[in-house]
Coordinates of C-alpha atoms in Angstrom, one line a residue:
Chain A
M133 CA 111.8 147.3 14.4
S134 CA 111.8 150.8 15.7
T135 CA 112.2 153.5 13.2
T136 CA 112.5 156.4 15.6
R137 CA 116.0 157.4 16.3
T138 CA 117.0 157.5 19.9
S139 CA 119.9 159.4 21.5
K140 CA 122.6 157.6 23.4
P141 CA 121.7 158.8 26.9
A142 CA 118.1 157.9 26.2
R143 CA 119.1 154.4 25.1
A144 CA 121.1 154.0 28.3
G145 CA 118.1 155.1 30.3
Q146 CA 115.9 152.6 28.5
Y147 CA 118.3 149.8 29.3
L148 CA 118.5 150.9 32.9
A149 CA 114.7 150.8 33.1
L150 CA 114.6 147.4 31.5
L151 CA 117.1 146.1 34.1
G152 CA 114.8 147.5 36.8
Y153 CA 111.9 145.6 35.4
L154 CA 113.9 142.4 35.0
V155 CA 114.9 142.5 38.7
F156 CA 111.4 143.3 39.9
L157 CA 109.8 140.5 37.8
A158 CA 112.5 137.9 38.5
F159 CA 113.6 138.2 42.0
P160 CA 110.7 136.7 43.9
F161 CA 110.7 133.7 41.7
L162 CA 114.5 133.2 42.0
W163 CA 114.1 133.5 45.7
L164 CA 111.4 130.8 45.7
I165 CA 113.7 128.4 43.8
S166 CA 116.6 129.3 46.0
T167 CA 114.6 128.6 49.2
A168 CA 113.3 125.3 47.9
F169 CA 116.8 123.9 47.6
K170 CA 118.3 125.2 50.9
P171 CA 119.0 122.9 53.8
P172 CA 117.5 123.8 57.2
R173 CA 120.8 125.2 58.5
E174 CA 120.9 127.8 55.7
L175 CA 117.3 128.6 56.0
A176 CA 117.8 129.5 59.7
S177 CA 120.9 131.5 58.9
L178 CA 120.8 135.2 59.9
H179 CA 122.2 136.2 56.6
P180 CA 120.3 134.3 53.9
T181 CA 122.2 133.9 50.6
W182 CA 120.9 133.9 47.1
I183 CA 122.5 130.7 46.1
P184 CA 122.3 127.7 48.4
K185 CA 125.8 126.6 49.4
D186 CA 124.7 123.1 50.1
P187 CA 121.7 122.5 47.7
T188 CA 119.5 119.7 48.8
L189 CA 116.3 117.9 47.7
A190 CA 115.4 117.2 51.3
N191 CA 112.7 119.9 51.2
F192 CA 110.9 118.1 48.4
R193 CA 111.0 114.8 50.2
Q194 CA 109.7 116.5 53.4
A195 CA 106.9 118.3 51.4
F196 CA 105.6 115.0 50.1
D197 CA 105.8 113.5 53.6
E198 CA 103.9 116.3 55.2
Q199 CA 101.0 116.7 52.8
P200 CA 99.3 114.5 50.3
L201 CA 100.8 116.4 47.4
L202 CA 100.5 113.6 44.8
R203 CA 96.8 112.9 45.4
A204 CA 96.2 116.7 45.4
A205 CA 98.0 117.0 42.1
G206 CA 95.9 114.1 40.8
N207 CA 92.7 115.9 41.9
S208 CA 93.9 119.1 40.3
L209 CA 94.7 117.3 37.1
I210 CA 91.3 115.6 36.8
A211 CA 89.4 118.8 37.6
A212 CA 91.5 120.9 35.2
V213 CA 91.5 118.5 32.3
C214 CA 87.7 117.8 32.5
A215 CA 86.8 121.4 32.9
A216 CA 89.1 122.6 30.1
L217 CA 87.8 120.0 27.6
I218 CA 84.1 120.4 28.4
A219 CA 84.3 124.2 28.5
V220 CA 86.0 124.5 25.1
A221 CA 83.8 121.9 23.6
I222 CA 80.7 123.8 24.4
A223 CA 82.3 127.3 23.9
T224 CA 83.5 126.7 20.4
P225 CA 80.2 126.5 18.6
M226 CA 78.9 129.5 20.6
A227 CA 82.0 131.5 19.9
Y228 CA 81.4 130.8 16.2
V229 CA 77.9 132.2 16.4
M230 CA 79.1 135.2 18.4
A231 CA 81.8 136.0 15.8
R232 CA 79.8 135.4 12.7
H233 CA 76.2 136.4 13.4
R234 CA 74.9 139.6 14.8
T235 CA 71.8 138.1 16.3
L236 CA 70.3 139.3 19.6
L237 CA 71.5 136.1 21.1
A238 CA 75.1 136.7 20.0
R239 CA 75.0 140.2 21.4
A240 CA 73.5 139.0 24.7
A241 CA 76.3 136.4 25.0
T242 CA 78.9 139.1 24.4
G243 CA 77.2 141.2 27.1
W244 CA 77.3 138.2 29.5
V245 CA 81.0 137.7 28.8
V246 CA 81.7 141.3 29.9
V247 CA 79.3 141.4 32.8
S248 CA 80.4 138.1 34.2
Q249 CA 83.8 139.5 34.8
A250 CA 82.3 141.9 37.3
F251 CA 80.6 139.4 39.6
P252 CA 82.0 139.1 43.1
F253 CA 82.3 135.3 43.2
V254 CA 80.8 135.2 46.7
L255 CA 77.4 136.1 45.1
V256 CA 77.6 133.1 42.9
I257 CA 79.2 130.6 45.2
I258 CA 76.7 130.9 48.1
P259 CA 73.7 129.8 46.0
L260 CA 75.9 127.2 44.2
F261 CA 77.1 125.9 47.5
L262 CA 73.4 125.5 48.7
V263 CA 72.4 123.9 45.4
L264 CA 75.4 121.5 45.3
K265 CA 74.8 120.6 48.9
N266 CA 71.2 119.6 48.2
L267 CA 72.4 117.6 45.2
G268 CA 75.1 115.9 47.5
Q269 CA 77.9 117.4 45.3
I270 CA 79.8 119.2 48.0
N271 CA 83.2 117.8 48.5
S272 CA 83.1 116.2 45.1
L273 CA 85.2 116.8 42.0
P274 CA 82.2 116.6 39.6
G275 CA 80.6 119.5 41.4
L276 CA 83.8 121.5 41.2
I277 CA 84.2 120.7 37.5
M278 CA 80.7 122.0 36.8
V279 CA 81.6 125.2 38.5
Y280 CA 85.0 125.5 36.7
V281 CA 83.3 124.9 33.3
V282 CA 81.0 127.9 33.7
W283 CA 83.7 129.9 35.3
S284 CA 86.2 129.4 32.4
L285 CA 83.5 130.0 29.7
P286 CA 83.9 133.8 29.5
F287 CA 87.5 133.9 28.6
A288 CA 87.3 130.8 26.5
L289 CA 84.6 132.5 24.5
W290 CA 86.6 135.7 24.4
M291 CA 89.7 133.9 23.0
L292 CA 87.7 131.7 20.6
V293 CA 85.8 134.6 19.1
G294 CA 89.1 136.3 18.3
Y295 CA 90.3 133.1 16.6
V296 CA 87.1 132.7 14.6
R297 CA 87.3 136.3 13.4
A298 CA 90.8 135.5 12.2
V299 CA 89.4 132.9 9.7
P300 CA 88.4 134.8 6.6
T301 CA 84.7 134.5 5.8
E302 CA 85.7 134.4 2.1
L303 CA 86.9 130.8 2.6
E304 CA 83.5 129.8 4.0
E305 CA 81.7 131.6 1.3
A306 CA 83.8 129.9 -1.4
A307 CA 82.9 126.5 0.1
A308 CA 79.2 127.5 0.1
V309 CA 79.5 128.5 -3.6
D310 CA 81.0 125.1 -4.3
G311 CA 77.9 123.5 -2.9
A312 CA 79.0 122.5 0.6
G313 CA 76.3 122.7 3.3
K314 CA 76.7 124.7 6.5
L315 CA 77.8 121.8 8.6
R316 CA 80.2 120.5 5.9
T317 CA 81.7 124.0 5.6
L318 CA 82.2 124.2 9.4
V319 CA 83.8 120.8 9.7
S320 CA 86.0 120.8 6.6
V321 CA 86.9 124.4 6.2
T322 CA 86.6 126.3 9.5
A323 CA 87.5 123.7 12.0
P324 CA 91.0 122.8 10.7
L325 CA 91.9 126.5 10.6
L326 CA 90.6 127.0 14.1
A327 CA 92.3 123.9 15.5
P328 CA 95.5 125.7 16.8
G329 CA 93.4 128.3 18.5
I330 CA 91.2 125.7 20.1
V331 CA 94.2 123.9 21.5
A332 CA 95.6 127.1 22.9
T333 CA 92.2 127.8 24.6
V334 CA 92.1 124.3 26.1
L335 CA 95.6 124.7 27.5
F336 CA 94.7 128.2 28.9
A337 CA 91.5 126.9 30.4
F338 CA 93.6 124.0 31.9
I339 CA 96.0 126.5 33.6
T340 CA 93.3 128.7 35.1
A341 CA 91.5 125.6 36.5
W342 CA 94.8 124.2 37.8
N343 CA 95.5 127.5 39.5
E344 CA 92.0 128.2 40.9
F345 CA 91.7 128.5 44.6
F346 CA 88.5 130.2 45.9
F347 CA 85.9 127.7 44.6
A348 CA 88.0 124.7 45.6
L349 CA 88.5 126.2 49.1
V350 CA 84.7 126.5 49.5
L351 CA 83.5 123.3 47.9
L352 CA 86.2 120.8 48.9
K353 CA 86.2 119.9 52.6
T354 CA 88.3 116.8 53.1
P355 CA 92.0 116.5 52.3
E356 CA 91.5 113.5 50.1
K357 CA 89.4 115.6 47.7
Q358 CA 91.3 118.8 47.8
T359 CA 93.2 120.3 44.9
L360 CA 96.8 121.4 44.9
P361 CA 96.3 125.1 45.7
V362 CA 94.2 124.3 48.7
V363 CA 96.6 121.7 50.0
L364 CA 99.5 124.2 49.6
T365 CA 97.8 126.5 52.1
H366 CA 98.0 123.7 54.7
F367 CA 101.7 124.2 54.8
I368 CA 101.1 127.6 56.3
G369 CA 100.2 127.0 60.0
A370 CA 97.4 128.6 61.8
E371 CA 99.6 131.3 63.2
G372 CA 101.2 131.9 59.9
A373 CA 104.2 129.9 60.9
A374 CA 105.6 127.7 58.2
D375 CA 108.3 125.3 57.5
L376 CA 109.9 127.5 54.8
G377 CA 111.8 124.8 52.9
P378 CA 109.0 122.3 52.2
L379 CA 106.6 125.2 51.6
A380 CA 108.9 126.6 48.9
A381 CA 109.5 123.2 47.4
A382 CA 105.8 122.3 47.1
A383 CA 104.9 125.8 45.8
F384 CA 107.7 125.5 43.1
L385 CA 106.4 122.1 42.0
A386 CA 102.8 123.3 41.8
T387 CA 103.9 126.0 39.4
L388 CA 105.9 123.9 37.0
P389 CA 103.0 122.5 34.8
S390 CA 101.5 125.9 34.2
L391 CA 104.9 127.4 33.5
V392 CA 105.7 124.8 30.9
I393 CA 102.3 125.1 29.2
F394 CA 102.5 128.8 29.3
A395 CA 105.9 128.8 27.7
V396 CA 104.5 126.7 24.9
I397 CA 101.4 128.7 24.1
Q398 CA 102.5 132.1 25.2
K399 CA 102.5 133.5 21.6
R400 CA 99.0 132.2 20.9
I401 CA 97.6 133.6 24.1
T402 CA 99.0 137.1 23.6
G403 CA 98.0 136.8 19.9
G404 CA 94.4 135.9 21.0
M405 CA 94.3 138.8 23.5
L406 CA 95.7 141.0 20.8
T407 CA 92.9 140.3 18.3
G408 CA 90.4 140.4 21.1
A409 CA 91.6 143.8 22.4
V410 CA 91.8 145.3 18.9
K411 CA 88.5 144.1 17.5
S412 CA 86.3 144.6 20.5
Chain F
M145 CA 85.6 143.3 6.9
T146 CA 83.0 142.5 9.6
L147 CA 81.0 145.5 8.4
A148 CA 81.1 144.3 4.8
T149 CA 79.8 140.8 5.7
A150 CA 77.1 142.2 7.9
T151 CA 75.7 144.4 5.1
K152 CA 76.0 141.5 2.7
R153 CA 74.1 139.3 5.1
S154 CA 71.3 141.8 5.7
A155 CA 71.0 142.1 1.9
N156 CA 70.3 138.4 1.7
G157 CA 66.8 139.0 3.0
A158 CA 64.9 137.9 6.0
S159 CA 64.5 134.2 5.2
A160 CA 68.3 133.6 5.0
R161 CA 68.7 135.4 8.3
R162 CA 66.1 133.3 10.0
G163 CA 67.9 130.2 8.7
A164 CA 71.1 131.5 10.4
D165 CA 69.2 132.0 13.6
H166 CA 68.0 128.4 13.7
G167 CA 71.6 127.2 13.2
A168 CA 72.7 129.7 15.8
W169 CA 70.3 128.3 18.5
F170 CA 71.5 124.8 17.8
L171 CA 75.2 125.9 18.2
V172 CA 74.6 128.1 21.2
L173 CA 72.5 125.7 23.3
P174 CA 75.3 123.5 24.7
A175 CA 76.9 126.6 26.3
L176 CA 73.7 128.5 27.0
I177 CA 72.2 125.9 29.3
P178 CA 75.1 125.6 31.7
I179 CA 75.5 129.4 31.7
L180 CA 71.8 129.8 32.6
V181 CA 71.8 127.0 35.2
L182 CA 75.2 127.6 36.8
S183 CA 75.8 131.3 36.4
V184 CA 72.8 133.4 35.7
G185 CA 70.5 131.3 37.9
P186 CA 72.8 131.3 40.9
L187 CA 73.4 135.0 40.5
L188 CA 69.7 135.8 40.6
Y189 CA 69.3 133.3 43.5
G190 CA 72.2 135.0 45.3
I191 CA 70.5 138.4 44.9
T192 CA 67.3 137.0 46.4
L193 CA 69.2 135.4 49.3
A194 CA 70.3 138.9 50.3
F195 CA 66.7 139.6 51.3
T196 CA 66.4 136.5 53.5
D197 CA 67.8 135.2 56.8
S198 CA 69.5 132.2 55.1
Q199 CA 72.0 130.6 57.4
S200 CA 74.0 127.3 57.3
G201 CA 72.7 124.6 59.6
R202 CA 69.3 126.3 60.1
T203 CA 66.5 123.9 60.7
E204 CA 63.5 126.2 60.4
P205 CA 62.7 127.4 56.8
T206 CA 64.4 130.5 55.5
E207 CA 62.4 133.6 55.8
W208 CA 62.1 136.7 53.7
I209 CA 63.3 139.7 55.8
G210 CA 63.2 142.5 53.3
L211 CA 66.0 145.1 53.7
L212 CA 67.1 144.0 57.1
N213 CA 70.4 142.7 56.0
F214 CA 71.1 145.9 54.2
Q215 CA 70.1 147.9 57.3
D216 CA 72.5 145.8 59.3
L217 CA 75.2 146.3 56.7
L218 CA 74.8 150.1 56.9
H219 CA 75.8 150.0 60.6
D220 CA 78.5 147.3 60.2
T221 CA 81.6 149.4 60.6
L222 CA 83.8 146.4 60.0
F223 CA 82.2 145.9 56.6
W224 CA 82.8 149.6 55.7
D225 CA 86.3 149.3 56.9
S226 CA 86.8 146.4 54.6
F227 CA 85.1 148.3 51.8
R228 CA 87.5 151.2 52.3
I229 CA 90.4 148.9 52.3
G230 CA 89.1 147.2 49.2
L231 CA 88.9 150.5 47.4
L232 CA 92.4 151.5 48.6
W233 CA 93.8 148.2 47.5
A234 CA 92.1 148.3 44.1
V235 CA 93.3 151.9 43.4
G236 CA 96.7 151.2 44.9
V237 CA 97.2 148.2 42.7
T238 CA 95.5 149.4 39.5
V239 CA 97.1 152.8 39.1
P240 CA 100.8 152.0 39.7
Q241 CA 100.4 148.7 37.8
F242 CA 99.0 150.6 34.8
L243 CA 101.9 153.1 34.8
L244 CA 104.5 150.4 35.3
A245 CA 103.0 148.2 32.6
L246 CA 102.8 151.1 30.2
G247 CA 106.5 151.8 30.8
L248 CA 107.3 148.1 30.2
A249 CA 105.1 147.9 27.1
L250 CA 106.8 151.0 25.6
L251 CA 110.2 149.5 26.3
L252 CA 109.2 146.1 24.8
N253 CA 108.0 148.0 21.8
Q254 CA 111.5 149.4 21.3
N255 CA 114.3 147.6 19.5
L256 CA 116.2 146.7 22.7
R257 CA 118.5 143.8 23.3
F258 CA 117.4 141.4 26.1
R259 CA 113.8 142.4 25.3
W260 CA 113.0 138.7 24.9
L261 CA 114.2 138.1 28.4
A262 CA 111.8 140.6 29.8
R263 CA 109.0 139.2 27.7
S264 CA 109.6 135.7 29.0
L265 CA 110.0 136.8 32.6
A266 CA 106.8 138.9 32.4
I267 CA 105.0 135.6 31.8
I268 CA 105.9 134.1 35.1
P269 CA 103.4 136.0 37.3
W270 CA 100.7 135.2 34.8
A271 CA 101.3 131.4 34.8
M272 CA 101.6 131.1 38.6
P273 CA 98.7 130.0 40.8
E274 CA 97.8 133.0 43.0
V275 CA 98.3 130.8 46.0
V276 CA 101.9 130.2 45.0
V277 CA 102.4 133.9 44.3
G278 CA 101.3 134.6 47.9
I279 CA 103.5 131.9 49.3
M280 CA 106.5 133.2 47.3
W281 CA 106.1 136.7 48.5
R282 CA 105.7 135.5 52.1
L283 CA 109.2 134.0 51.6
V284 CA 110.4 137.3 50.2
Y285 CA 108.9 139.3 53.1
N286 CA 109.9 136.8 55.8
P287 CA 111.4 138.8 58.7
D288 CA 114.2 136.3 59.4
A289 CA 115.0 134.4 56.2
G290 CA 113.5 136.8 53.6
V291 CA 115.5 138.4 50.8
L292 CA 113.9 141.8 51.3
N293 CA 115.2 142.6 54.7
E294 CA 118.5 141.1 53.9
T295 CA 118.9 143.3 50.8
L296 CA 117.8 146.4 52.8
S297 CA 120.3 145.8 55.5
D298 CA 123.0 145.2 52.9
L299 CA 122.2 148.6 51.5
G300 CA 122.3 150.0 55.0
L301 CA 118.6 150.8 55.0
G302 CA 117.5 150.0 58.5
D303 CA 116.8 146.8 60.4
G304 CA 114.5 144.0 59.5
R305 CA 110.8 144.6 59.5
D306 CA 107.9 142.3 59.7
W307 CA 106.2 143.6 56.6
L308 CA 103.1 141.5 56.5
T309 CA 102.2 141.8 60.2
G310 CA 103.1 145.4 60.7
L311 CA 100.0 147.6 61.1
S312 CA 101.2 150.3 58.7
T313 CA 103.2 148.1 56.3
A314 CA 100.8 145.2 55.7
L315 CA 98.6 147.0 53.1
P316 CA 101.4 148.5 51.1
A317 CA 103.2 145.2 51.2
V318 CA 100.2 143.2 49.7
I319 CA 99.6 146.0 47.2
V320 CA 103.2 145.5 45.9
V321 CA 102.4 141.8 45.4
G322 CA 99.1 142.7 43.6
I323 CA 101.0 145.0 41.3
W324 CA 103.6 142.3 40.5
A325 CA 101.0 139.6 40.0
G326 CA 98.9 141.5 37.4
M327 CA 101.7 143.1 35.4
P328 CA 101.8 140.6 32.5
Q329 CA 98.1 140.9 31.5
T330 CA 98.2 144.7 31.6
T331 CA 101.6 144.8 29.7
V332 CA 100.4 142.4 27.0
A333 CA 97.2 144.3 26.5
L334 CA 99.0 147.6 26.2
L335 CA 101.6 146.2 24.0
A336 CA 98.8 144.9 21.7
G337 CA 97.4 148.5 21.6
L338 CA 100.9 149.9 20.9
Q339 CA 101.5 147.6 18.0
N340 CA 98.1 148.7 16.6
T341 CA 99.4 152.3 16.4
P342 CA 100.0 153.3 12.8
R343 CA 103.8 153.6 12.4
E344 CA 103.4 156.1 9.6
L345 CA 101.9 158.6 12.0
H346 CA 105.0 158.2 14.2
E347 CA 107.3 158.8 11.3
A348 CA 105.3 161.8 10.2
A349 CA 105.3 163.3 13.7
E350 CA 109.0 162.7 13.9
M351 CA 109.6 164.4 10.6
D352 CA 107.7 167.4 11.9
G353 CA 110.2 167.5 14.7
A354 CA 108.0 166.3 17.5
G355 CA 109.8 165.2 20.6
A356 CA 109.3 161.9 22.4
W357 CA 106.7 163.2 24.9
R358 CA 104.8 165.1 22.2
R359 CA 104.8 162.0 20.0
F360 CA 103.4 160.0 22.9
R361 CA 100.7 162.5 23.6
T362 CA 99.6 163.1 20.1
V363 CA 100.1 159.8 18.4
T364 CA 100.6 156.9 20.8
W365 CA 98.1 157.8 23.5
P366 CA 95.1 158.5 21.3
A367 CA 95.5 155.1 19.7
L368 CA 96.2 153.4 23.0
K369 CA 93.3 155.0 24.9
P370 CA 90.5 152.5 24.2
V371 CA 92.7 149.5 25.3
A372 CA 94.0 151.4 28.3
L373 CA 90.5 152.3 29.4
A374 CA 89.3 148.7 29.0
I375 CA 92.2 147.1 30.8
T376 CA 92.1 149.6 33.7
A377 CA 88.4 149.2 34.3
L378 CA 88.7 145.4 34.2
N379 CA 91.8 145.5 36.5
F380 CA 90.0 147.7 39.0
I381 CA 87.1 145.3 39.1
W382 CA 89.2 142.1 39.4
N383 CA 91.3 143.7 42.1
F384 CA 88.3 144.9 44.1
N385 CA 87.0 141.3 43.9
S386 CA 90.2 139.5 44.6
F387 CA 90.7 136.9 47.3
A388 CA 93.3 134.3 47.0
L389 CA 96.4 136.5 47.0
V390 CA 95.6 138.3 50.2
Y391 CA 94.1 135.2 51.8
V392 CA 97.4 133.5 51.6
L393 CA 99.6 136.6 52.4
T394 CA 97.9 137.9 55.5
N395 CA 94.4 136.3 55.7
G396 CA 93.1 139.8 56.2
G397 CA 95.4 140.6 59.1
P398 CA 96.9 142.3 61.0
G399 CA 93.8 143.5 62.9
G400 CA 91.8 143.6 59.6
R401 CA 94.2 146.0 57.9
T402 CA 94.1 144.0 54.7
R403 CA 90.7 142.4 55.0
L404 CA 89.3 142.9 51.5
P405 CA 85.5 142.8 51.0
M406 CA 85.7 139.3 49.5
L407 CA 87.6 138.0 52.5
F408 CA 85.0 139.5 54.8
A409 CA 82.2 138.1 52.8
Y410 CA 83.9 134.7 52.7
E411 CA 84.2 134.6 56.5
E412 CA 80.6 135.7 57.0
A413 CA 79.3 133.0 54.7
F414 CA 81.6 130.0 55.3
R415 CA 83.0 130.5 58.7
Y416 CA 79.9 132.0 60.5
G417 CA 77.3 130.6 58.1
Q418 CA 75.6 133.9 57.5
F419 CA 74.6 133.3 53.9
G420 CA 71.9 136.0 53.6
Y421 CA 74.2 138.6 55.1
A422 CA 77.1 137.7 53.0
A423 CA 74.9 137.8 49.9
A424 CA 73.9 141.3 50.8
M425 CA 77.6 142.2 50.9
G426 CA 77.9 140.8 47.4
C427 CA 75.0 142.9 46.3
V428 CA 76.6 146.1 47.6
M429 CA 79.9 145.1 45.8
V430 CA 78.0 144.6 42.6
A431 CA 76.3 148.0 42.9
V432 CA 79.6 149.8 43.3
I433 CA 81.2 147.9 40.5
S434 CA 78.2 148.7 38.2
V435 CA 78.7 152.4 38.8
I436 CA 82.4 152.0 37.8
L437 CA 81.4 150.0 34.7
A438 CA 78.8 152.7 33.8
F439 CA 81.5 155.3 34.0
Y440 CA 83.8 153.2 31.9
L441 CA 81.1 152.6 29.2
A442 CA 80.2 156.2 29.2
G443 CA 83.8 157.2 28.6
R444 CA 84.2 154.5 26.0
L445 CA 81.1 155.7 24.1
R446 CA 82.4 159.2 24.1
G447 CA 85.7 157.9 22.9
G448 CA 83.9 156.1 20.1
D449 CA 82.1 159.3 19.0
E450 CA 85.4 161.1 18.5
K451 CA 86.5 158.6 15.9

């Protein structure tokens, strides 16, 4: 709903720029899909084409044969679901306090959210590695889940604080006037209004854990325990040589869950970031 | 509104506030304990490790060695090479990415057709695992079967190149991927800032006959500045600390030309088992980042005074 008038050449320039962005953003992804469906003969061709002449699913079959993709996806699913649910369950009450109270604690928590974004992970993972090793939790999903929970807390808090702020305090005050206790107000007034934001945060936390690589690479040693991103790197050989078709097929499959979820919650995430960015 | 509730709360007196604090503790504890145990604790432990000779597989107890790790680091040219590359990479990604994202955000803020398509496409890099982004661009850059060389030769722009293994092309090549991968977050944040700009101001400026550039400079940019500063500082830090993308694309090669500090520290810690030394690297990285954060906060405080 732009109110400013724009001249015709300027409009044309804008469309040209938009086209440039579309090409830049889309072409690597289209190439990935195209490669995933190409038969070996076309992959070896000196003049690769955009659209496979002879599309095939053989790359997908071969990808599953070469690497334990299903088990890796299962590991990723367990880690991401557990981490997302636990993180949001413990973050929601804290986010409420951070949004509603101006105590020292709330301010310290906000400070931690900002500062935690600046840690180089290596400084956290070495001690965690040593501690988890002593606890016998190296190469175990529960160990990884614990790390993921804390790792996803900052942005979960960040998003949730924005959602809590969007719930008018007047509603809570009205409930208090009507004689509802603090807990009652939280459960029957605030929680239902927060629910969509909480769901969006869970899904976002799921995606980040599903996509995470560094902690999984350090903590998971055996192929049976490894998550999908780690297993994907096994397709790339030691010398960087790779079977392009299966590599593309596996990579494409690994992206699908997050793409679908992201398409569903896109508006809420950008909305959450919007309130976060504006209010901070 | 926040200000109003805050004043109201303080007017309620000390007893009410203390009551709120009790409730706050109860609500905060479930998150606070894991944060302290798994984040703050390890961070402090990590910093102390930097002053020890901690190594993997060491049988004798770890010893306190003072500043020895830092002294070694000072003379470790490989580390400073990686540090320089890390800064080059962080600036090389953050600055063009900001400019490109600003352009895209301004376009998406216009009433253009196909805007929805760009919005949807811009989401793809955000939703993708970094490992997949790396794999995908390896396919694009592939010297034989990649789309980039094919397109370039179609356009008559020279023969195929091996982008990711060429000494001079590797770093620019991974920087392009970094820019691509971080576009959505930056664009969305800037778009949020743009939509926060009062439209009346735009209209008033236009009535006064201000051109597009003048309107941008006097109306859009001042409103956008806080968001722009915040996202740029965060992007710089994230980029400086990044790992997965370059690990998959080049694994630091060729000849260390893309070995970011995190890749270097990862190798020291988990390939060579030098935990203490790698922790010292982490400390140096934190120090540099703190300086940048301090600059950012100072700039932001000054910006706040202007308001």
